Coordinates of C-alpha atoms and ligand atoms in Angstrom, one line a residue:
X1 CA 76.6 -115.8 103.2
X2 CA 73.2 -117.7 103.0
X3 CA 72.8 -120.6 100.5
X4 CA 69.8 -120.8 98.1
X5 CA 67.4 -123.3 99.8
X6 CA 66.1 -126.3 97.7
X7 CA 63.1 -124.4 96.5
X8 CA 65.4 -121.5 94.8
X9 CA 67.8 -124.1 93.3
X10 CA 64.8 -125.9 91.6
X11 CA 63.5 -122.7 90.2
X12 CA 66.9 -122.0 89.1
X13 CA 67.0 -125.2 87.4
X14 CA 63.9 -124.8 85.4
X15 CA 64.7 -121.3 84.3
X16 CA 68.0 -123.0 82.8
X17 CA 66.1 -125.6 81.1
X18 CA 63.1 -123.0 79.9
X19 CA 66.0 -120.9 78.4
X20 CA 67.8 -123.8 76.6
X21 CA 64.5 -125.0 75.1
X22 CA 63.4 -121.4 73.8
X23 CA 66.9 -121.0 72.4
X24 CA 66.7 -124.3 70.6
X25 CA 63.2 -123.5 69.2
X26 CA 64.2 -120.3 67.9
X27 CA 67.1 -121.6 66.0
X28 CA 65.0 -124.5 65.0
X29 CA 62.3 -122.8 63.1
X30 CA 64.5 -120.8 60.6
X31 CA 66.7 -123.8 60.3
X32 CA 63.5 -126.1 59.4
X33 CA 62.4 -123.3 56.9
X34 CA 66.1 -123.1 55.3
X35 CA 66.1 -126.9 55.1
X36 CA 62.8 -127.1 53.5
X37 CA 63.5 -124.4 50.8
X38 CA 67.0 -126.3 50.1
X39 CA 65.0 -129.4 49.7
X40 CA 62.1 -127.9 47.6
X41 CA 64.0 -128.2 44.2
X42 CA 64.6 -132.1 45.0
X43 CA 60.9 -132.3 46.0
X44 CA 59.9 -130.9 42.6
X45 CA 62.6 -133.0 40.7
X46 CA 61.0 -134.9 37.9
X47 CA 58.7 -131.5 37.4
X48 CA 61.4 -129.9 35.3
X49 CA 60.2 -128.0 32.1
X50 CA 59.9 -130.7 29.7
X51 CA 57.5 -132.1 26.6
X52 CA 55.6 -134.8 28.1
X53 CA 53.0 -137.2 26.3
X54 CA 49.3 -136.4 27.3
X55 CA 47.0 -137.4 24.8
X56 CA 46.4 -138.9 21.3
X57 CA 45.4 -136.3 18.5
X58 CA 42.4 -138.8 18.0
X59 CA 41.2 -137.8 21.6
X60 CA 40.7 -134.4 21.0
X61 CA 37.6 -133.6 19.1
X62 CA 38.0 -130.9 16.3
X63 CA 35.2 -129.0 17.3
X64 CA 37.1 -126.2 19.2
X65 CA 35.8 -127.4 22.8
X66 CA 38.8 -127.9 25.5
X67 CA 39.0 -131.4 26.7
X68 CA 40.8 -132.1 30.0
X69 CA 44.1 -134.4 30.2
X70 CA 46.2 -135.1 33.3
X71 CA 49.8 -134.6 33.0
X72 CA 51.6 -137.7 34.2
X73 CA 55.3 -137.8 35.5
X74 CA 57.7 -139.8 37.4
X75 CA 58.2 -137.6 40.8
X76 CA 61.1 -137.6 42.8
X77 CA 60.6 -136.2 46.7
X78 CA 63.7 -135.6 48.5
X79 CA 64.6 -139.4 48.9
X80 CA 61.6 -141.3 47.4
X81 CA 60.7 -141.7 43.7
X82 CA 56.9 -142.1 42.8
X83 CA 56.2 -143.7 39.3
X84 CA 54.0 -142.6 36.9
X85 CA 51.4 -140.0 39.1
X86 CA 49.5 -137.0 37.8
X87 CA 51.3 -133.8 38.6
X88 CA 48.8 -131.6 36.9
X89 CA 46.3 -131.3 34.1
X90 CA 45.9 -129.2 31.0
X91 CA 43.2 -128.1 28.8
X92 CA 43.6 -129.1 24.9
X93 CA 41.4 -128.0 21.9
X94 CA 41.6 -128.0 18.3
X95 CA 39.8 -126.5 15.5
X96 CA 37.8 -128.4 12.5
X97 CA 40.2 -130.1 10.4
X98 CA 43.4 -128.6 12.3
X99 CA 46.3 -130.8 13.6
X100 CA 47.3 -127.8 15.6
X101 CA 46.6 -128.1 19.5
X102 CA 46.1 -125.3 21.7
X103 CA 46.9 -126.3 25.3
X104 CA 46.1 -124.2 28.7
X105 CA 47.3 -125.2 32.0
X106 CA 44.5 -125.8 34.5
X107 CA 46.1 -124.2 37.2
X108 CA 44.4 -120.7 37.9
X109 CA 46.8 -118.1 37.5
X110 CA 45.3 -116.3 40.7
X111 CA 45.9 -118.5 43.6
X112 CA 46.7 -121.9 42.1
X113 CA 43.3 -123.6 42.1
X114 CA 41.8 -126.0 39.3
X115 CA 40.0 -124.1 36.7
X116 CA 36.8 -125.8 35.5
X117 CA 35.3 -125.7 31.9
X118 CA 31.6 -124.3 32.2
X119 CA 30.5 -126.2 29.2
X120 CA 26.9 -124.5 29.2
X121 CA 28.3 -121.0 29.2
X122 CA 31.4 -121.9 26.8
X123 CA 33.8 -120.6 29.2
X124 CA 36.5 -121.4 32.2
X125 CA 35.3 -120.7 35.4
X126 CA 37.8 -120.9 38.7
X127 CA 35.5 -122.2 41.7
X128 CA 37.8 -120.5 44.3
X129 CA 37.4 -116.6 43.4
X130 CA 35.1 -116.7 40.3
X131 CA 37.9 -115.8 37.7
X132 CA 36.3 -116.6 34.5
X133 CA 38.2 -117.1 31.2
X134 CA 37.3 -117.3 27.6
X135 CA 37.7 -120.8 25.8
X136 CA 41.0 -119.6 24.4
X137 CA 42.0 -118.8 28.0
X138 CA 41.5 -114.9 27.9
X139 CA 40.5 -113.0 31.0
X140 CA 36.8 -112.0 31.3
X141 CA 36.8 -108.7 33.6
X142 CA 36.2 -108.3 36.3
X143 CA 38.5 -110.9 37.4
X144 CA 40.4 -111.6 40.5
X145 CA 43.0 -113.2 38.1
X146 CA 45.7 -110.9 37.4
X147 CA 46.3 -112.8 34.0
X148 CA 45.0 -115.0 31.5
X149 CA 45.2 -118.8 32.0
X150 CA 48.8 -119.9 31.2
X151 CA 49.1 -121.3 27.7
X152 CA 51.6 -124.1 27.3
X153 CA 54.0 -125.1 24.6
X154 CA 52.4 -128.1 22.5
X155 CA 53.6 -130.4 19.8
X156 CA 52.0 -133.3 17.6
X157 CA 54.2 -136.0 16.5
X158 CA 53.9 -138.0 13.2
X159 CA 52.0 -140.5 14.7
X160 CA 49.6 -137.9 16.5
X161 CA 51.3 -138.2 19.7
X162 CA 50.5 -134.9 21.5
X163 CA 53.3 -133.7 23.8
X164 CA 53.0 -130.4 26.4
X165 CA 55.6 -128.5 27.7
X166 CA 54.6 -128.9 31.4
X167 CA 55.6 -125.6 33.3
X168 CA 54.3 -124.1 36.4
X169 CA 54.1 -120.2 36.8
X170 CA 53.9 -117.7 39.4
X171 CA 50.3 -117.3 40.9
X172 CA 49.0 -114.0 41.7
X173 CA 51.3 -111.7 39.5
X174 CA 50.2 -110.0 36.1
X175 CA 53.0 -111.2 34.2
X176 CA 53.7 -115.2 33.4
X177 CA 56.7 -116.1 35.1
X178 CA 58.0 -119.7 35.3
X179 CA 58.4 -120.9 38.9
X180 CA 61.7 -121.8 39.4
Ligands
FES1 S1 42.4 -119.1 42.6 FE1 41.1 -118.9 40.7 S2 40.4 -117.2 41.1 FE2 41.3 -117.3 42.7

């Protein structure tokens, strides 16, 4: 019987190393995705649906035109806490003499871009794929967005503090479904 030469045993060694590396990679990718999915709720902790103060009533002129406000919250990443930083934005508006405030999420329901207010045309426009919405968030056809802008629950306290229930909704679907 002939023994393999040094070249053959070196090739065998490299083949084994390659096989181990490929096996490790094949295991690492799904594990990494699973770990990310597992940590995602932790990453979003601090963003749970809750009423958050966003403005004073006096900061929302009663002219029916939406004004944009940031939603501020302490955010908790998997292991790190971030104090008071913007986690989203809303448009608030109210009619003449009214204390009632309407709130719309500034996140486009089509694919999550930030919706701009087009003051000149009295409408909302999304710069990503041109979805257009009326000032009360209604959809303007034809539109890539499958639904109207997402209305958010809003309440006004006795001292005029405006609070919005901040929620994220699934993008690209016709129904307004809260993102878990
Ligand atoms: S993300 Fe707004 S139109 Fe596509």
